[in-house]
Structures are given as C-alpha cells and as structure tokens.
XYZ file of C-alpha atoms in Angstrom:
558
model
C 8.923 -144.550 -73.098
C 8.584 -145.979 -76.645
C 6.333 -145.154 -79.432
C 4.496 -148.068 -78.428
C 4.117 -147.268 -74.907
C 0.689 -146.726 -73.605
C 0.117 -143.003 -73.149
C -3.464 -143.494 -71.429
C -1.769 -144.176 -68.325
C -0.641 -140.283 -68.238
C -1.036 -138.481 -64.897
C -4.413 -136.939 -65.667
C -4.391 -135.730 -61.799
C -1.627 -133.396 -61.941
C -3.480 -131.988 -65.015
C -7.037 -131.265 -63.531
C -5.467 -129.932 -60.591
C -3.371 -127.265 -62.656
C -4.186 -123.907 -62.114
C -4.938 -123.255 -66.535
C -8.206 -125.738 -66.279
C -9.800 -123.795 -63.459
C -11.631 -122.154 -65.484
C -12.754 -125.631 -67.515
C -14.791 -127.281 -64.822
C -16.204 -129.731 -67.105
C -12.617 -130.764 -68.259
C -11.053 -130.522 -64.973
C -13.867 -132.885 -63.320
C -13.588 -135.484 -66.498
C -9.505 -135.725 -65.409
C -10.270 -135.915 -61.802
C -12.682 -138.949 -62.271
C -10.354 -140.435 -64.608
C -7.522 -140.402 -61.636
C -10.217 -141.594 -59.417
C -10.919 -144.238 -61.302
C -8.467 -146.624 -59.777
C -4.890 -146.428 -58.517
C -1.809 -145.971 -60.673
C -0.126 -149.572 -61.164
C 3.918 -149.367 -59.473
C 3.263 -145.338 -59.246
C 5.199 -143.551 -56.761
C 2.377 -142.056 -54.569
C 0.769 -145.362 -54.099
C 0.700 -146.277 -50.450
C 3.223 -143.972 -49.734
C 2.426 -141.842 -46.042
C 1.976 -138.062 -46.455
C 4.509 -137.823 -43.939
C 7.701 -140.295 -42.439
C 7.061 -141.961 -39.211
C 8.723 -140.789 -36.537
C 9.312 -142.695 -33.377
C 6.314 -144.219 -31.253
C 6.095 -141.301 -28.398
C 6.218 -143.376 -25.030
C 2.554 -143.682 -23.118
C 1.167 -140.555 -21.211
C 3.840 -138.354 -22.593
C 1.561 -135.516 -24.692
C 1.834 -134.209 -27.939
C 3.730 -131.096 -28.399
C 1.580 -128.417 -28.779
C 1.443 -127.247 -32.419
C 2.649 -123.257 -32.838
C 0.104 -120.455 -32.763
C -0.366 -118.645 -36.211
C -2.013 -115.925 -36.452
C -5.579 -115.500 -38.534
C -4.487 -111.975 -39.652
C -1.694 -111.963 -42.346
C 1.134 -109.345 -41.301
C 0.768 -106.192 -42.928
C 3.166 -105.645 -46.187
C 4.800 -102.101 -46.301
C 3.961 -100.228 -49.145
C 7.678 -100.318 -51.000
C 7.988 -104.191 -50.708
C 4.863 -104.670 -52.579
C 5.601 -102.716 -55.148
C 9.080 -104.485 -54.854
C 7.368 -108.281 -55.346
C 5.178 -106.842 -58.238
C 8.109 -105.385 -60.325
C 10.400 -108.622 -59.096
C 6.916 -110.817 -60.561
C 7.392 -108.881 -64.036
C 11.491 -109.305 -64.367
C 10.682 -113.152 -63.990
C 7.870 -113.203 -66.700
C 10.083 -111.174 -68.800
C 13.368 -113.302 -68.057
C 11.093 -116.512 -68.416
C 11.591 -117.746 -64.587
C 9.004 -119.497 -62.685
C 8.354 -120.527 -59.312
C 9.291 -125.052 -58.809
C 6.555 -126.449 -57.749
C 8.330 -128.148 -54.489
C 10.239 -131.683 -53.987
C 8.292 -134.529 -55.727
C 9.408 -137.255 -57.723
C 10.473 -136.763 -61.217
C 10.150 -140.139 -62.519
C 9.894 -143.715 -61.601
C 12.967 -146.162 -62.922
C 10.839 -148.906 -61.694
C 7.441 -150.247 -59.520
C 8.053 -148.990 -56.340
C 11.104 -147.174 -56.892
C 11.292 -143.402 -57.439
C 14.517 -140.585 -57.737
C 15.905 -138.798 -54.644
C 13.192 -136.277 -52.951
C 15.962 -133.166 -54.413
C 14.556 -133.693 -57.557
C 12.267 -131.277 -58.306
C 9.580 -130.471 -61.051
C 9.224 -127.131 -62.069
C 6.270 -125.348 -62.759
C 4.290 -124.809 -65.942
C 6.049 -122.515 -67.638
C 4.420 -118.647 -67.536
C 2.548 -117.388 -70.457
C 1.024 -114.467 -71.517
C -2.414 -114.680 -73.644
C -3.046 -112.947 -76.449
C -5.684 -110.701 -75.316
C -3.604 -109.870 -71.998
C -0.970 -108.769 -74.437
C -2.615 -107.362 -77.127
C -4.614 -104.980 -74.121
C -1.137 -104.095 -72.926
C -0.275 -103.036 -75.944
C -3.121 -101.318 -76.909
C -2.980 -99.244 -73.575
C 0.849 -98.113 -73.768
C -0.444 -97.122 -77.210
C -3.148 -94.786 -75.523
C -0.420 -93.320 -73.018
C 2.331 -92.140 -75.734
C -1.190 -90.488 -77.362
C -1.939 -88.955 -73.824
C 1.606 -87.631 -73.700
C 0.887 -85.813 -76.988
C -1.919 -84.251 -75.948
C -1.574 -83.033 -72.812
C 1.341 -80.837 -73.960
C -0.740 -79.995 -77.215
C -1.067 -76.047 -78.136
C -4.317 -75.409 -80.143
C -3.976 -73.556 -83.360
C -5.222 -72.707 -86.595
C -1.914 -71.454 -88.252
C -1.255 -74.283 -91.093
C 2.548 -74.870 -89.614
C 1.088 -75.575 -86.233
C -1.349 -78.418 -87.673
C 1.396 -79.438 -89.670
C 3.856 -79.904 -86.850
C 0.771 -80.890 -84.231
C 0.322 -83.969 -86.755
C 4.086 -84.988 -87.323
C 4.715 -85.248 -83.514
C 1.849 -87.174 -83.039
C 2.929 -90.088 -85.808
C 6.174 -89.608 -84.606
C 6.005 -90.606 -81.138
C 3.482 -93.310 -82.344
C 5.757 -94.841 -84.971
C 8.675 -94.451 -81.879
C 6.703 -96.717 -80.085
C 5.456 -98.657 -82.493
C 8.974 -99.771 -83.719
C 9.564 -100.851 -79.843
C 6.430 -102.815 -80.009
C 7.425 -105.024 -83.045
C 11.560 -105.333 -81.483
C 9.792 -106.796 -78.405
C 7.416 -109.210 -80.361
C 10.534 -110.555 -82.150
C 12.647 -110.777 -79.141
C 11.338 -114.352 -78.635
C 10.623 -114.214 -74.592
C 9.042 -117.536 -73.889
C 6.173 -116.050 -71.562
C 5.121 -114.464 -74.750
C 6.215 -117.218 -77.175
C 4.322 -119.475 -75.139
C 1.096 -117.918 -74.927
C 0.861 -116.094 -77.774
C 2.352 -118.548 -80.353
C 5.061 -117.750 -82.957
C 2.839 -117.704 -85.892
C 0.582 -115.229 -84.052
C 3.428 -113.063 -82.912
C 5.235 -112.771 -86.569
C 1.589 -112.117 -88.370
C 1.529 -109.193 -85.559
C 4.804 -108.351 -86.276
C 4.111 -108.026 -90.212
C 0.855 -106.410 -89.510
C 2.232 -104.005 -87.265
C 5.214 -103.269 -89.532
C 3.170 -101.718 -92.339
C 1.721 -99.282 -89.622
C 4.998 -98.388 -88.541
C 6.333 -97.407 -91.815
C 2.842 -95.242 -93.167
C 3.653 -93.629 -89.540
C 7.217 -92.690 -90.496
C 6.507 -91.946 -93.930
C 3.593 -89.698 -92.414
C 5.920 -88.428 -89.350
C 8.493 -87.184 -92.380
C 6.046 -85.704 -94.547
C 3.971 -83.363 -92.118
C 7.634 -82.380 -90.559
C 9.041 -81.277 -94.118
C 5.238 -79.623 -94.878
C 5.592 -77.966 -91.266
C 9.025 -76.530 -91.778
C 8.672 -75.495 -95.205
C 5.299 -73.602 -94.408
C 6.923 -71.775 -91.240
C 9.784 -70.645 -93.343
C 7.835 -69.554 -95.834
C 10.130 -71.663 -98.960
C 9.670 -74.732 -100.559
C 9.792 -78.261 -99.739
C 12.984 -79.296 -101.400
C 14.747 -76.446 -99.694
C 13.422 -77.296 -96.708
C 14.674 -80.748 -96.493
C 17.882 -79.708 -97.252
C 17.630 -77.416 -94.196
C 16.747 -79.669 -92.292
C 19.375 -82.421 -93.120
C 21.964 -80.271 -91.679
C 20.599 -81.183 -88.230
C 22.523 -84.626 -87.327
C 19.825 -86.009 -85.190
C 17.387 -85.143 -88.291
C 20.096 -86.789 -91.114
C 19.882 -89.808 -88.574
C 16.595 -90.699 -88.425
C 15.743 -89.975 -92.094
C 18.575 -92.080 -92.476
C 16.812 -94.783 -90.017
C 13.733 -94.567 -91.851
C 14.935 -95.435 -95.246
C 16.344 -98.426 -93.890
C 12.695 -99.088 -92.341
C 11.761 -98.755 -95.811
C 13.880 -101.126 -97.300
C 13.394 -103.695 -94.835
C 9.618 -103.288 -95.646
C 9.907 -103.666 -99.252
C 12.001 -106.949 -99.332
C 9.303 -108.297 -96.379
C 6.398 -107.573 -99.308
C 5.416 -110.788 -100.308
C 6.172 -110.619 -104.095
C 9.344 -109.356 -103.439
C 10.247 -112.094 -100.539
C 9.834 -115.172 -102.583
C 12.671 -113.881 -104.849
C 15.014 -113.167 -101.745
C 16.777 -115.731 -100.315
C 16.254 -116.545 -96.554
C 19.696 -115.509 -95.601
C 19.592 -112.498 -97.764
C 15.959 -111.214 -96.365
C 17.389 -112.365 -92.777
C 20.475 -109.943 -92.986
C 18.199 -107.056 -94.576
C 15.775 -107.389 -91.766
C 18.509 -106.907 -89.184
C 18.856 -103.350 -90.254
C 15.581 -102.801 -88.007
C 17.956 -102.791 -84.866
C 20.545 -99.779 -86.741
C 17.278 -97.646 -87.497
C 15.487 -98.113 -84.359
C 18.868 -96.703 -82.489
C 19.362 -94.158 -85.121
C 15.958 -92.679 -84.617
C 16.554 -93.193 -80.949
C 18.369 -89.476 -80.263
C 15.617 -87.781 -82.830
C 12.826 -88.994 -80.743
C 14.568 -87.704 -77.494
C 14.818 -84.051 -78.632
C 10.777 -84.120 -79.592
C 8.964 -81.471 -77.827
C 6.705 -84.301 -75.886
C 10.107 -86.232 -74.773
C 12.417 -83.634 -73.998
C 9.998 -81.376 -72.636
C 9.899 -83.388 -69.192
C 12.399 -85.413 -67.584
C 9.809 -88.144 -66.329
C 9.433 -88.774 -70.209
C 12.896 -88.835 -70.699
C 13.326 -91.372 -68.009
C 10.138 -93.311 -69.209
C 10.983 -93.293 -73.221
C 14.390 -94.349 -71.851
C 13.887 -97.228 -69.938
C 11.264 -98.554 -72.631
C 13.938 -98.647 -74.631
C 16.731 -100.328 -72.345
C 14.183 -103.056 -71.538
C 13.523 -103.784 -74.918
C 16.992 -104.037 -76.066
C 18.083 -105.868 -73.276
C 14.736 -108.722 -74.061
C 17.225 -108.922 -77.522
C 20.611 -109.331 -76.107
C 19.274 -111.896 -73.733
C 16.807 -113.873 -75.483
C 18.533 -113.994 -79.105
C 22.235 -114.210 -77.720
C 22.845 -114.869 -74.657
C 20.153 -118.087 -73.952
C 21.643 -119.512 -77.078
C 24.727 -119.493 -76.625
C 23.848 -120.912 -73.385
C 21.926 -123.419 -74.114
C 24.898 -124.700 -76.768
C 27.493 -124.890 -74.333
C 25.179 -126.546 -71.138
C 23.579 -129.213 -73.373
C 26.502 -129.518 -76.365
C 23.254 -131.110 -79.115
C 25.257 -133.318 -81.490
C 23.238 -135.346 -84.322
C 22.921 -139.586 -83.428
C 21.348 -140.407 -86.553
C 19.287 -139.484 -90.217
C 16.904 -142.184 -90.581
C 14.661 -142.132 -93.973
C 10.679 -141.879 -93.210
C 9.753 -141.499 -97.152
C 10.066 -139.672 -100.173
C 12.276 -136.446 -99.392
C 11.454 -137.043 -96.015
C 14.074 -137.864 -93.042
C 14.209 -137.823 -88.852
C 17.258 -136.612 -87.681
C 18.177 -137.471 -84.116
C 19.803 -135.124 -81.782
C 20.977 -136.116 -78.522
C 22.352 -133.616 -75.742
C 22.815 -133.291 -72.118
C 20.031 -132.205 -69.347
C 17.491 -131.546 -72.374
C 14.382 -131.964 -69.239
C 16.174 -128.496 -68.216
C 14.445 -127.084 -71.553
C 11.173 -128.343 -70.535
C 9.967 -128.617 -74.010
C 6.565 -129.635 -74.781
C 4.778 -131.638 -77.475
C 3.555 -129.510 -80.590
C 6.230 -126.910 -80.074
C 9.332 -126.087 -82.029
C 13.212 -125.051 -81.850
C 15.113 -122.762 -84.436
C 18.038 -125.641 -85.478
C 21.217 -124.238 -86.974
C 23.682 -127.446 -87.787
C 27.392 -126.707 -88.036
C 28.119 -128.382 -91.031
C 29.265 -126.719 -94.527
C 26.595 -125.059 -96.574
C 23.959 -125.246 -93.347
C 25.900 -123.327 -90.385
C 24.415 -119.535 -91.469
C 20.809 -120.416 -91.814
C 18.517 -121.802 -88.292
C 15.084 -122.659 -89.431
C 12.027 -123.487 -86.813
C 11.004 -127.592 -86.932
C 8.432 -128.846 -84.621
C 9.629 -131.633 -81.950
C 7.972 -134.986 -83.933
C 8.047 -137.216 -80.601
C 8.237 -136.035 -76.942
C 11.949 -135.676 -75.336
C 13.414 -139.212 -74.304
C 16.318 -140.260 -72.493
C 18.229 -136.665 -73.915
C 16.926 -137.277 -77.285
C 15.415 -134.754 -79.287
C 13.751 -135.718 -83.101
C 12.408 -133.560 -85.723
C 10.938 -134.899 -89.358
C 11.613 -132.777 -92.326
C 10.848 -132.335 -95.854
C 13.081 -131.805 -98.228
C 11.250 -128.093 -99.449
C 14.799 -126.079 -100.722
C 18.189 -126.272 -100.543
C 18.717 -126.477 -97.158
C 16.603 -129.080 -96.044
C 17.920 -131.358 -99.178
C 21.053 -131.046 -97.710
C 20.053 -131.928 -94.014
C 20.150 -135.645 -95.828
C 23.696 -135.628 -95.542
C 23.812 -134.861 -92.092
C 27.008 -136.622 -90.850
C 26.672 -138.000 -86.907
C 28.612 -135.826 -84.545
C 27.449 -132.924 -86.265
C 27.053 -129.710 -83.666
C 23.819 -128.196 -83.079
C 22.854 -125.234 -81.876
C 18.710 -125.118 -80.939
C 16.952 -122.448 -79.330
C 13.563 -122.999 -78.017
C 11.509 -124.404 -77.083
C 8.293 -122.048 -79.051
C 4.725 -121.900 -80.065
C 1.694 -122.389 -78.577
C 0.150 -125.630 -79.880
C 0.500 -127.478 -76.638
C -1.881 -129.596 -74.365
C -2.408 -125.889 -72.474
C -4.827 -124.722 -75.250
C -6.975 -127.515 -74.649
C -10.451 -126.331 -72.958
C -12.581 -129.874 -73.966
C -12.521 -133.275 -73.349
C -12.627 -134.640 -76.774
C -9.697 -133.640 -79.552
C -9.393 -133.805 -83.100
C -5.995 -133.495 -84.808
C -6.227 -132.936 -88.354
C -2.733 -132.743 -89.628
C -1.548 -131.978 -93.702
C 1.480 -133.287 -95.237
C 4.385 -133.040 -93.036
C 2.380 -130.784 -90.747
C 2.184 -134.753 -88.877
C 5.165 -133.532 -86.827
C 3.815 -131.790 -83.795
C 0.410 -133.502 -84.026
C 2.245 -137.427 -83.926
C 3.587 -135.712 -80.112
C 0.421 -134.641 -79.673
C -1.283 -138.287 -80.411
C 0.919 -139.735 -78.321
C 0.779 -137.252 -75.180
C -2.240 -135.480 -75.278
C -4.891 -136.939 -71.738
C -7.690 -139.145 -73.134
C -9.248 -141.733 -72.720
C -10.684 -144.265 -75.818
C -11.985 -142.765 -78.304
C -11.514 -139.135 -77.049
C -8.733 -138.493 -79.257
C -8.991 -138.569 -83.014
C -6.378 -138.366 -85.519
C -7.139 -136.750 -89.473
C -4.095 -137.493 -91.910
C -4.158 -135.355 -95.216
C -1.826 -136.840 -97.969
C -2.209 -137.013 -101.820
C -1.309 -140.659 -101.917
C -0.680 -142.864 -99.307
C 3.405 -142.912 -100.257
C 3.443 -139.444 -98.512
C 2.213 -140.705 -95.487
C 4.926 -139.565 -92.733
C 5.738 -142.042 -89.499
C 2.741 -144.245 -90.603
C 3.946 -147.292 -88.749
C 3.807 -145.129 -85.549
C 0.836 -143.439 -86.026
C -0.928 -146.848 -86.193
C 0.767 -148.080 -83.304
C 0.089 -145.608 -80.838
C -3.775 -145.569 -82.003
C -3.486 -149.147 -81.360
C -1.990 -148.644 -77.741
C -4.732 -145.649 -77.013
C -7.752 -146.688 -78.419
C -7.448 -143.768 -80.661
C -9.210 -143.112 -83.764
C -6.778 -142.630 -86.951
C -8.333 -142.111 -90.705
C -5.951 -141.051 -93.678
C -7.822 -138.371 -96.079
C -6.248 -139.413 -99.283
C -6.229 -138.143 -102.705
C -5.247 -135.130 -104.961
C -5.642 -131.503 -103.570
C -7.931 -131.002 -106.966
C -10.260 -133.783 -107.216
C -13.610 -133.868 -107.304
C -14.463 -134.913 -103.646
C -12.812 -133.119 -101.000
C -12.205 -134.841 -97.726
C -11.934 -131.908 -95.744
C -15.919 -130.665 -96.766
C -17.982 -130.268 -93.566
C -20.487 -133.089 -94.153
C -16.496 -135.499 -94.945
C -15.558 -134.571 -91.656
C -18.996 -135.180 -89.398
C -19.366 -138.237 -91.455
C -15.930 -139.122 -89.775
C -16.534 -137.067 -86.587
C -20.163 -137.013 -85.728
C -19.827 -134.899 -82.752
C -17.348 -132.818 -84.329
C -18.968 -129.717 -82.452
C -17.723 -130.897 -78.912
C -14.273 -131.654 -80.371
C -11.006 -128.816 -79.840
C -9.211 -128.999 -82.744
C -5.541 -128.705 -83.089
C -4.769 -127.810 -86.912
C -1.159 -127.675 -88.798
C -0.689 -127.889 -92.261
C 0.542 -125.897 -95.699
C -1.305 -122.533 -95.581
C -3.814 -123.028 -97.986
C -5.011 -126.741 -96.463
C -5.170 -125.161 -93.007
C -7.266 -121.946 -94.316
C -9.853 -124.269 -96.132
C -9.862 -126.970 -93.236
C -10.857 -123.682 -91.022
C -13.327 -122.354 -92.841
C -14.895 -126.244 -93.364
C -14.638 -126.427 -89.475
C -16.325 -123.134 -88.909
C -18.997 -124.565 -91.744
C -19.382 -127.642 -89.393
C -20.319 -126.062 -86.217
C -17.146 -125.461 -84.217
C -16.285 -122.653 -83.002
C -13.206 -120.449 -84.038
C -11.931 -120.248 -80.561
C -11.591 -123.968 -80.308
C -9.763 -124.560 -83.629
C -5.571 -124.084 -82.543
C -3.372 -123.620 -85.430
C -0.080 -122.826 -85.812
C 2.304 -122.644 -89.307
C 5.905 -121.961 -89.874
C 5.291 -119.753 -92.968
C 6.940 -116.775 -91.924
C-alpha cells in the first residue's frame, strides 16, 4: 500500500471483534457498524461459503448423523492443570502466542486471496502495567514474609542491628532481580508496559536498590561491630576476610558506580557507549552478591528458599540470554536487514530504508520502535531505539531521524548494502491503547515518526482522526508532503502549530487546542515529542478536560 492509499478501508471488523475492546462497548459497537455498513469492495470473504460444497447427496439417502458430544467437559487431573498454567507463563515469558487459525493473509487482487496455509497470528500478549506492577508489588510482600516468619524478637542492640540488615538485604536481593527483568526486554512486557515506562521504573527502582544496599552494609558492619564489642573499622576488616562478604561488598560498589554515572548531571557528560559499558557491570554485581545472599539466615535456613531464591534467579538470567542475545542474533541471520536507500526529508533530517526478508514474521506495529545498530565504521558499537515512520511494506522497514549527535550525523552517509542488525519490535504506543472512537495525535519535532504510522493506520472514519504538528518554522516540518496526502485520502484533520518555543502565544494552551479540537474531551490522545513539549502539552491536556488515562505517551529519552 502507498502513502497515498486509502487507509479508511481498514478491516474495522477484525478489530471490534478482538478480545482488548471487550471491555470498550461503545468503541467496539462504532467498528462493528462501520463493517456493517456495506461490504468490502474485491475483499476475500465476500461471497465466499463458510464451508466447500461437497457433492449433491443422491435423493432419499439421509444425512449422516452428526457425533454426540457431551454437555459436561471431561474432568482435567489436577497435575495437567497446573501443567497448562505454568506451560501459559513460559509462552508469555518467551513471547509465544496462540495463531489465530487458517485465514487469508492478504489479497494480491479482487477476488484473489493466498493459499488457506497462510496463517495470521494472534495479537501479540501483553502484560499491563498494573498487572505487573501488582506482581511485583506482591513478590515484594513474600521475600518480607520470609523475613519475618523466621524473625527472633529482641532488644539486644546487635540483634536490631542484624534484624534490620537482613531485612534490606533480602529486599535489595530482590530488588536487583526486579530491575534485570525490567531491562531484559520480553515483548509481553515491552508491549504492554511500554519502554519509556519500563526504563523510568527501572531508574526509579534503581535508587531504592542502592539506599537498600548501602543500608544492608551499614546495619551489618553496626551489627558485627556491636556483637564483638570493637569498632567499626575493625570490624569491616573482619569481615572482609569472609569471600562471600569481600564479594558482595565488592558487587555493591559496582552498584554504586553504575548509579552515579546514571545521575543525571553526571550522564550528560558520559558518552552513550561509555555509560552503556558502565551499566553492564549490573550483571557482575548481581552474580557476585548472588552466593552472599544464599548463606543469609532467611535463604539458607530452608531448602524450599534455596530452591525458590534459585530459580528466581535462573529465570531471570535466562529472560537476558534469550531476549538480548539470542533473538538478535536471530533475527540478523533469518531476515539479513541491509539499507536500500538515505533519502533527505529536511534540514538534518533523513529516511533510511531497510529492506530484509520475512519482516511480517516480526509483526511490528505502527508507533513502535527497534534498537538499530548499522555495521558500518564509526556506527557498529552503538544501537539506538527509532520509531517505525510508515507501516512495514513489501519487506521494507523506514525510520526518520534527526541529526541530534555524532551518531545520527553520520547515519547521512549510510552507504546501501550496509548490514543491520534491529531488535524489536517495542513500546506501547500502538492502536491497542486506544479505548475511544475519536483520536488526536499531537506530535513535536521529529516526534512525527510513530504518529505519521499512526495517521495512516489508526480505524476511523472522517473526521475521527486529528493530526497536531508542533514545529518552530514550517522548514522543520518532517514528511509534510505525506502528511497532507494521507489527510487528503482519510478525511483527516491536519493543523501545523508553528512558531518559536518562547513566544508570546503558545499553541499548545488549553483554550489553542479546543479552539482546534472542540470536543477535545472525547478525544484519546497519543502524545510524542522532546520531554519538555510533551510535559507541557500534558499538563495543557489535563487543563482542557481529558483525562490522564487517555493521554498515551511514549519518549526515547532514556
């Protein structure tokens, strides 16, 4: 399909029927009247019997009786449903769904569609936030029910001491589990959650886990030094001579230094690769630590724990292996990305094509993103996260990018036939988040990227989808000529908001945008943009009467 292909003629059937609008009647009904509306012209269910004919079955000769089933399911033993449930888990973790059964994948012409083995698959699983942010919470509450059912009340100061540091310890144990697995980029979680969301846990999250270390070491050394009756530098020479000890302070000062180059006066002076190769130091601490944690009291002291704090462990570090080395290493070698072309869109801006092999396999979506790493000197070491600027065709992939540092003034010179290696897709700023019928997509700078997919893909029908372009001037409009065409071809609405960030009239005030939207209120809006555009365009939203849970943001900041 081109840029200037209608979009309106989407299948909004399939859509209402999925199972993440059940819960949207109003929407769901809206996309079932649409398909209602009037047959789909040369689509491949038109006219087409639910089943093949068979032969004409000769007079008097009667139908074969159909077989019996039975009204009461069979009874499941006990150890296969647990089986199914833990099987159900290993395919949300491993990213595997269910395919939704033989149906055609796309028509090549009117009345023409692929062989019946093609197959779509299903939606891909996510997790939402709050599921995931309950799960959290509650495997939280279980390592603190661990402590305290083996607690021994006592006044004696070296008992609170040491009552204290196992507590944070086996807190900041888990906690440094928690953030591995929010980095480990599994796409039920990526896809639900977001990748914005996940790294603002992450870095949230990260300052707990080091004032839980810092607190774990303190109370320990306090603890000791109290019990033996001597002082504190004594005592943490003492207890240096244990290895497991010398290990995990060892793994906490590298904790420590991760967290200090992650502060954000200190990270704009790193560079990316630099603060990237720091930051992997998080994997050597978390297995230093790991022996220290299994000779705690709480661990060692049963071998369920043992087992338990084991196998958290094992899980999580086999979520890394897979996810950040194995699937891309994969994905290079089954769809071998090379670049086509680097077309100029504007000042410092360019579209670079990428074209590969079996790219519907990825089932990418409009509004996400890949991490790109292009083997060519001077860009090989560093993979950065671009959103998708148009949807997938034909095994062509496009992203838009601003020249913003070094490396993306050098993805200019981007010679054809250069590799690429692309894992994704991520994020969370996809048609799934939608829960109304009417959309606004308000869009800053090159933020345009995932929100020109999103114009073009997104159900609708006129006037139900409405595009906001922030720009200084109108020189730094981004894939103008596009935008206007497929607002054309929809019936869209399309305004440019132009004009300095400082000026006296701001085009993002609430009263600016229900001048522009007057039923801004009923609108989801789908926001990306530099930080501090988004953060004012969300609080002018909020000032304009729609809610927070219908305003869907993502940025690439971290």
């Amino acid at each position: 399909m081109s840029t200037d292909a209608a979009v309106g003629d989407a299948p909004f059937g399939d859509v209402a029927q999925g199972p993440g609008l059940a819960k949207y009647p109003a929407l769901a009904a809206y996309l079932e009247q649409t398909e209602a509306a009037g047959p789909r012209p040369g689509g491949a269910g038109a006219g087409v019997p639910l089943r093949p004919a068979g032969p004409p079955r000769p007079p008097g000769r009667p139908r074969p009786a159909e077989p019996l089933r039975s009204a009461v399911p069979p009874r499941v033993p006990r150890t296969r449903a647990v089986g199914s449930v833990v099987a159900h888990g290993l395919r949300v973790l491993l990213g595997h769904t269910e395919e939704a059964g033989e149906r055609p994948r796309s028509v090549t012409e009117p009345g023409s569609v692929t062989p019946a083995r093609a197959v779509t698959p299903a939606a891909p699983l996510r997790i939402s936030p709050a599921r995931l942010r309950s799960s959290l919470l509650a495997g939280a509450a279980a390592v603190t029910a661990l402590w305290a059912v083996q607690v021994h009340p006592s006044a004696r100061l070296d008992a609170l001491f040491a009552t204290g540091a196992h507590l944070s310890g086996l807190l900041a144990g888990y906690g440094v589990l928690v953030m591995l697995f929010l980095m480990a980029r599994v796409p039920a979680v990526e896809h639900g959650v977001g990748a914005d969301r996940l790294a603002r846990w992450h870095a949230w999250g990260g300052r707990w886990v080091i004032g839980l270390c810092v607190g774990h070491t303190v109370l320990a050394l306090c603890g000791y030094a109290v019990h033996r009756g001597t002082d504190l530098l004594t005592a943490g020479g003492e207890l240096l001579g244990y290895p497991a000890l010398a290990a995990a302070t060892l793994g906490t000062g590298l904790l420590i230094a991760v967290a200090v180059t992650s502060a954000r006066a200190v990270r704009r002076r790193v560079a990316h690769e630099t603060w990237r190769a720091l930051h992997l130091l998080t994997y050597l601490a978390a297995a230093l630590a790991f022996a220290h944690q299994l000779a705690g009291p709480e661990i060692a002291g049963s071998m369920l724990a043992v087992w338990t704090w084991t196998l958290l462990h094992t899980t999580v570090a086999a979520l890394l292996f897979w996810y950040r080395l194995v699937v891309p290493v994969r994905q290079a070698l089954r769809h071998a990305l090379r670049v086509t072309e680097v077309r100029r869109e504007g000042p410092e801006v360019v579209s670079v094509m990428i074209q590969g092999e079996g790219l519907d396999e990825l089932r990418a979506e409009p509004g996400q993103f890949f991490r790109w790493r292009f083997l060519q000197r001077r860009l090989w070491h560093t993979a950065l996260p671009f959103s998708l600027s148009a949807p997938v065709r034909e095994n062509t992939l496009r992203i838009t990018v601003k020249a913003a540092g070094n490396h993306t003034r050098r993805m200019r010179r981007l010679r054809p036939g250069t590799r690429v290696l692309a894992t994704g897709p991520f994020g969370a700023l996809t048609a799934h988040r939608r829960t109304r019928r009417k959309v606004l997509l308000l869009a800053g700078g090159v933020g345009i990227t995932p929100m020109r997919a999103l114009f073009e893909t997104l159900p609708g029908g006129p006037g139900e989808v409405t595009l906001l372009y922030r720009a200084n001037n109108a020189a730094q409009l981004v894939l103008r000529e596009e935008l206007e065409a497929i607002a054309a071809t929809r019936q869209a609405a399309l305004h440019y908001l132009l004009g300095p960030s400082d000026a006296s009239f701001d085009p993002l005030a609430p009263q600016a945008l229900r001048n522009l939207v007057p039923d801004l209120a009923e609108h989801d809006v789908y926001l990306c943009g530099p930080p501090r555009m988004a953060e004012a365009a969300t609080a002018a939203l909020v000032r304009a009467g729609v809610p927070e849970e219908h305003i869907h943001a993502e940025n690439f900041t971290f």
